[in-house]
Every structure is written in C-alpha cells, then in structure tokens.
Amino acid sequence: MTKQYFAKGLFSNKQVVITGAGRGIGAAVARAMHNDGAVVTAHLGREQSSHQWTFPADSDTHVNTVCADLATLEGVEQTADYINSQCPHVDVLIHNAGTMLGRVPLDSMTAEHYADVTNLNSRSVVLLTTKLLPLLKLSNAASIINVSSISAATGGSAGSSMYSAAKGFISTYTRSLATELAPHGIRANAISPGTIDTDFHQRYSSAEKLAATAASTPLKRLGTAEDCVPACLFLASAELSGFITGQIIGVNGGTSYV
Ligand code: NAP
C-alpha cells in the first residue's frame, strides 16, 4: 500500500530532480515530493514503457519526465540537456538510478562487467552532478542525495563485488561533494538502503536469500520503497537538515553498517 507523506509544504514549488523514478525507491520518493507540491523533473528509467506509475496531470504541480540509458555518455548528456531545458534551478537532486546488472563471481569478472556496472552506478552520478552544478548553484540551499547501499560497507553478497565497490565510490564521492560544495551552500548526503523489497531483488536474490536476510535483520523484515522516503525528505529539506552534510543514513532495519 502506498503511504501518504505530509511534509506540510516544505517542498512547495521546489525544483526536484530524481533519476530512476519509474519504479521502486525512486518512484516512492518522487511521488512523495510531488504530493508535497514540488515541481518534479523525473528521469524514469531507460524506456518510457518500463515505468510503473503515472503522475497526476490535474494537479497544481508539474512532473517533467525523461527516459535515457544512464550507463551511456549519450544518455547522461540527453538527461542533463532535458533537465537544463526544464529547470530554472535545482533545489534537490536525487541520484537514484542504479542496479546490480547480475551476479558475477570474482573468477568470472570481465572488463565489460566492470565497465557496465561502474558506468551506470558511479560514472553517471559524477557526470550528471557536474553537468547540473550550475543549476544547483542557482538554488538558495541545494541538496544532493545519492543512493548508496549497505553493500558499500559490507562488500555485498557473492557476485556483487563490482556493484558494491561502485556504491562504495558513491559513499566516498558524497563526502567529497559535501566538502567541496559547502562554500556554495550545497549540501550532499546519501541514504544507504539495506535490503529493500523492490524489482531489484526479484531479479537478483532468491526467495530463500531474502527470507534469511529478513530473519537476520534486527527489525525482522525487509525494507520497502516507502521506508526510504522519510530519510530522503529529511535530507532534501534545508529546514529539517540544514546543518547536515556529508552524512550517510542507513535505512536498513537496524543493521549497523552504512
Ligand atoms: P529498481 O526497482 O530496480 O529501480 C531501479 C531504477 O533505476 C529503475 O527506474 C531503472 O529503470 C533505473 N535504471 C536501472 N538501470 C538503468 C540504466 N542503465 N539507465 C537508466 N536508468 C536505469 O531498484 P530499487 O531497489 O528501487 O533501486 C533504486 C536505487 O537503490 C538503486 O541505485 C539501487 O542500487 C539502490 N539500492 C537498492 C537496494 C535494494 O535492496 N533494493 C539496496 C541498496 C541500494 P529501468 O526501468 O530502465 O530499469
């Protein structure tokens, strides 16, 4: 069931950009921002047909959507161009698009898998951030939120080494952004989800593995996409988290890694 979050207009007319918003965590966060009155520019995913929800067309606020493969340089360029054409400035930038691209054991690792995983999960974040910096600097108090992973801290489970390392890059890059962008009044933080029950794990984890993860989680369940929303709203709002930057918030049911 979709929860309704009431941020009491904290995001009213804020320019919010989010990637990978067609489903899963990105869709839940984009919907919450939209419901609170943000002007959302959503990169949905690679193709228009793959997203699982539509934005209401009859509300006072707007949603602009774009689709592109962020693993490619062209896709990043296309997305940045679209955002530049739609947004007078960017108040909140959420880098959420990402995935594991399969489980590959260490002894089967290839240069292609390394490139595919890092191009999507880390290179796209770097390039999109760089291309959107002028718009972020035009905001009074911009907030960047990166979506890292618990695997950045644990190294991940078998076959996820490149994905986990790419997310480790994201956690470190978040801290670098925080320091370097602070003079511009731009904050940068990350959320680090544990195991969240989205399409991601339908693709990459067995039912047995998910059950074992739930059993070993202190709160005894997997997370939901909606569980990730409050941390994003908190980090996005200068009113709520204006003195917080360079931090990584675990959304993981009590596991101590972030
Ligand atoms: P999801 O339901 O699979 O959604 C992933 C989103 O990323 C989709 O919109 C997808 O679009 C987009 N995406 C994937 N590959 C792309 C590409 N090459 N170009 C452009 N967009 C692409 O997964 P999720 O669980 O919501 O994951 C969201 C973020 O959380 C990811 O960064 C993931 O790594 C991170 N995360 C997830 C978990 C978890 O347990 N689920 C844990 C830690 C971190 P398409 O429709 O085109 O595939």
Tab-separated table of C-alpha atoms in Angstrom, residues 16-207:
chain	number	residue	atom	x	y	z
A	16	VAL	CA	13.297	18.463	-7.506
A	17	VAL	CA	15.223	16.247	-9.925
A	18	ILE	CA	15.338	12.489	-9.411
A	19	THR	CA	16.697	9.639	-11.530
A	20	GLY	CA	15.350	6.110	-11.770
A	21	ALA	CA	11.930	7.313	-10.645
A	22	GLY	CA	9.855	4.951	-12.762
A	23	ARG	CA	9.596	2.322	-10.059
A	24	GLY	CA	10.941	1.141	-6.733
A	25	ILE	CA	12.599	3.581	-4.338
A	26	GLY	CA	12.768	6.395	-6.898
A	27	ALA	CA	9.041	6.240	-7.635
A	28	ALA	CA	8.151	6.333	-3.927
A	29	VAL	CA	10.380	9.357	-3.289
A	30	ALA	CA	9.258	11.214	-6.415
A	31	ARG	CA	5.611	10.628	-5.536
A	32	ALA	CA	6.104	11.966	-2.007
A	33	MET	CA	7.866	15.077	-3.290
A	34	HIS	CA	5.158	15.607	-5.894
A	35	ASN	CA	2.388	15.163	-3.327
A	36	ASP	CA	4.010	17.848	-1.211
A	37	GLY	CA	3.955	20.366	-4.048
A	38	ALA	CA	7.388	20.032	-5.601
A	39	VAL	CA	7.962	20.615	-9.283
A	40	VAL	CA	9.416	17.213	-10.084
A	41	THR	CA	11.631	16.503	-13.059
A	42	ALA	CA	11.867	12.736	-13.166
A	43	HIS	CA	14.223	10.575	-15.122
A	44	LEU	CA	12.062	7.435	-15.181
A	45	GLY	CA	14.469	4.806	-16.496
A	46	ARG	CA	15.716	3.586	-19.829
A	47	GLU	CA	12.367	3.429	-21.579
A	48	GLN	CA	9.024	5.096	-21.164
A	49	SER	CA	7.239	1.729	-21.188
A	50	SER	CA	9.073	0.376	-18.137
A	51	HIS	CA	7.782	2.792	-15.531
A	52	GLN	CA	5.027	1.646	-13.231
A	53	TRP	CA	3.170	4.740	-12.231
A	54	THR	CA	1.838	7.889	-13.784
A	55	PHE	CA	1.892	11.348	-12.324
A	56	PRO	CA	-1.468	13.061	-11.939
A	57	ALA	CA	-1.880	15.569	-14.738
A	58	ASP	CA	-4.580	17.579	-12.973
A	59	SER	CA	-2.594	18.887	-10.009
A	60	ASP	CA	-1.136	22.343	-9.497
A	61	THR	CA	2.352	20.974	-9.581
A	62	HIS	CA	4.123	19.522	-12.563
A	63	VAL	CA	6.123	16.489	-13.436
A	64	ASN	CA	8.506	16.562	-16.360
A	65	THR	CA	9.750	13.165	-17.448
A	66	VAL	CA	12.673	11.904	-19.464
A	67	CYS	CA	13.971	8.422	-20.265
A	68	ALA	CA	17.551	7.578	-21.151
A	69	ASP	CA	20.155	4.914	-20.530
A	70	LEU	CA	22.380	6.465	-17.880
A	71	ALA	CA	25.064	3.827	-18.445
A	72	THR	CA	25.904	5.636	-21.673
A	73	LEU	CA	27.516	9.027	-22.123
A	74	GLU	CA	24.781	9.943	-24.608
A	75	GLY	CA	22.071	9.047	-22.080
A	76	VAL	CA	23.657	11.216	-19.404
A	77	GLU	CA	24.015	14.082	-21.881
A	78	GLN	CA	20.393	13.719	-23.008
A	79	THR	CA	19.140	13.675	-19.403
A	80	ALA	CA	21.231	16.704	-18.421
A	81	ASP	CA	20.069	18.615	-21.505
A	82	TYR	CA	16.441	17.842	-20.671
A	83	ILE	CA	16.844	18.948	-17.047
A	84	ASN	CA	18.589	22.121	-18.196
A	85	SER	CA	15.709	22.829	-20.564
A	86	GLN	CA	13.036	22.345	-17.849
A	87	CYS	CA	14.512	23.667	-14.606
A	88	PRO	CA	15.332	27.295	-13.838
A	89	HIS	CA	17.429	25.966	-10.971
A	90	VAL	CA	17.687	22.711	-8.989
A	91	ASP	CA	16.882	22.643	-5.258
A	92	VAL	CA	17.051	18.872	-4.772
A	93	LEU	CA	18.974	16.386	-6.898
A	94	ILE	CA	18.477	12.707	-6.093
A	95	HIS	CA	20.738	10.230	-7.870
A	96	ASN	CA	18.731	7.026	-7.506
A	97	ALA	CA	19.041	5.138	-10.812
A	98	GLY	CA	21.193	2.062	-10.455
A	99	THR	CA	21.234	-1.665	-10.358
A	100	MET	CA	23.497	-4.694	-9.961
A	101	LEU	CA	23.412	-5.968	-13.554
A	102	GLY	CA	23.686	-9.602	-12.476
A	103	ARG	CA	25.759	-11.562	-10.008
A	104	VAL	CA	29.240	-12.285	-11.364
A	105	PRO	CA	31.674	-14.358	-9.274
A	106	LEU	CA	35.183	-12.958	-8.893
A	107	ASP	CA	36.760	-15.640	-11.058
A	108	SER	CA	34.425	-14.755	-13.932
A	109	MET	CA	34.939	-10.994	-13.744
A	110	THR	CA	35.344	-9.198	-17.067
A	111	ALA	CA	36.336	-5.708	-18.108
A	112	GLU	CA	32.884	-5.387	-19.697
A	113	HIS	CA	31.020	-6.154	-16.469
A	114	TYR	CA	33.246	-3.759	-14.536
A	115	ALA	CA	32.574	-1.036	-17.113
A	116	ASP	CA	28.817	-1.681	-17.326
A	117	VAL	CA	28.326	-1.589	-13.557
A	118	THR	CA	30.515	1.415	-12.851
A	119	ASN	CA	29.279	3.400	-15.869
A	120	LEU	CA	25.739	3.191	-14.513
A	121	ASN	CA	26.209	3.250	-10.752
A	122	SER	CA	29.079	5.703	-10.376
A	123	ARG	CA	30.107	7.416	-13.634
A	124	SER	CA	26.582	8.634	-14.360
A	125	VAL	CA	26.351	10.180	-10.889
A	126	VAL	CA	29.638	12.025	-11.338
A	127	LEU	CA	28.814	13.325	-14.803
A	128	LEU	CA	25.227	14.304	-14.040
A	129	THR	CA	26.318	16.113	-10.885
A	130	THR	CA	28.959	18.015	-12.827
A	131	LYS	CA	26.565	18.967	-15.595
A	132	LEU	CA	23.912	20.150	-13.113
A	133	LEU	CA	26.208	22.135	-10.826
A	134	PRO	CA	25.348	25.474	-12.466
A	135	LEU	CA	21.625	24.851	-11.753
A	136	LEU	CA	22.374	23.692	-8.188
A	137	LYS	CA	24.377	26.866	-7.540
A	138	LEU	CA	21.367	28.942	-8.577
A	139	SER	CA	19.347	27.487	-5.669
A	140	ASN	CA	19.418	29.201	-2.288
A	141	ALA	CA	20.107	25.966	-0.434
A	142	ALA	CA	20.507	22.982	-2.718
A	143	SER	CA	20.626	19.390	-1.509
A	144	ILE	CA	22.152	16.436	-3.336
A	145	ILE	CA	21.065	12.978	-2.200
A	146	ASN	CA	22.924	9.962	-3.509
A	147	VAL	CA	21.578	6.445	-3.147
A	148	SER	CA	24.403	4.261	-1.906
A	149	SER	CA	23.919	0.782	-0.432
A	150	ILE	CA	24.642	-1.256	2.653
A	151	SER	CA	26.910	-3.269	0.324
A	152	ALA	CA	29.243	-0.254	0.146
A	153	ALA	CA	30.158	-1.041	3.751
A	154	THR	CA	29.843	-4.832	3.791
A	155	GLY	CA	31.276	-5.622	0.345
A	156	GLY	CA	27.947	-7.203	-0.601
A	157	SER	CA	26.974	-10.829	-1.031
A	158	ALA	CA	28.503	-13.247	-3.545
A	159	GLY	CA	28.667	-11.969	-7.098
A	160	SER	CA	28.040	-8.321	-6.268
A	161	SER	CA	31.637	-7.103	-5.941
A	162	MET	CA	31.543	-4.524	-8.760
A	163	TYR	CA	28.155	-3.178	-7.691
A	164	SER	CA	29.258	-2.961	-4.044
A	165	ALA	CA	32.504	-1.225	-4.995
A	166	ALA	CA	30.609	1.211	-7.214
A	167	LYS	CA	28.356	2.049	-4.253
A	168	GLY	CA	31.461	2.437	-2.071
A	169	PHE	CA	32.586	5.026	-4.599
A	170	ILE	CA	29.220	6.765	-4.195
A	171	SER	CA	29.600	6.953	-0.408
A	172	THR	CA	33.076	8.437	-0.673
A	173	TYR	CA	32.075	10.764	-3.517
A	174	THR	CA	29.202	12.015	-1.342
A	175	ARG	CA	31.667	13.104	1.343
A	176	SER	CA	33.859	14.810	-1.266
A	177	LEU	CA	30.878	16.670	-2.691
A	178	ALA	CA	29.877	17.826	0.787
A	179	THR	CA	33.259	19.397	1.456
A	180	GLU	CA	33.817	20.946	-1.943
A	181	LEU	CA	30.294	22.279	-2.424
A	182	ALA	CA	29.765	23.645	1.090
A	183	PRO	CA	31.089	27.103	0.112
A	184	HIS	CA	28.262	27.239	-2.451
A	185	GLY	CA	25.644	26.386	0.178
A	186	ILE	CA	25.068	22.988	-1.440
A	187	ARG	CA	24.703	20.016	0.920
A	188	ALA	CA	25.408	16.434	-0.147
A	189	ASN	CA	24.297	13.338	1.736
A	190	ALA	CA	23.392	9.773	0.928
A	191	ILE	CA	20.932	7.161	2.008
A	192	SER	CA	22.254	3.634	2.303
A	193	PRO	CA	19.388	1.166	1.944
A	194	GLY	CA	19.655	-2.345	3.324
A	195	THR	CA	17.628	-4.989	1.524
A	196	ILE	CA	14.582	-3.249	0.098
A	197	ASP	CA	11.858	-5.365	-1.460
A	198	THR	CA	11.709	-3.946	-4.989
A	199	ASP	CA	12.147	-5.355	-8.510
A	200	PHE	CA	15.877	-5.196	-7.798
A	201	HIS	CA	15.802	-8.282	-5.577
A	202	GLN	CA	13.129	-10.036	-7.606
A	203	ARG	CA	15.865	-10.085	-10.241
A	204	TYR	CA	18.992	-10.775	-8.204
A	205	SER	CA	18.069	-12.632	-4.992
A	206	SER	CA	16.290	-15.913	-4.329
A	207	ALA	CA	13.281	-16.155	-2.008
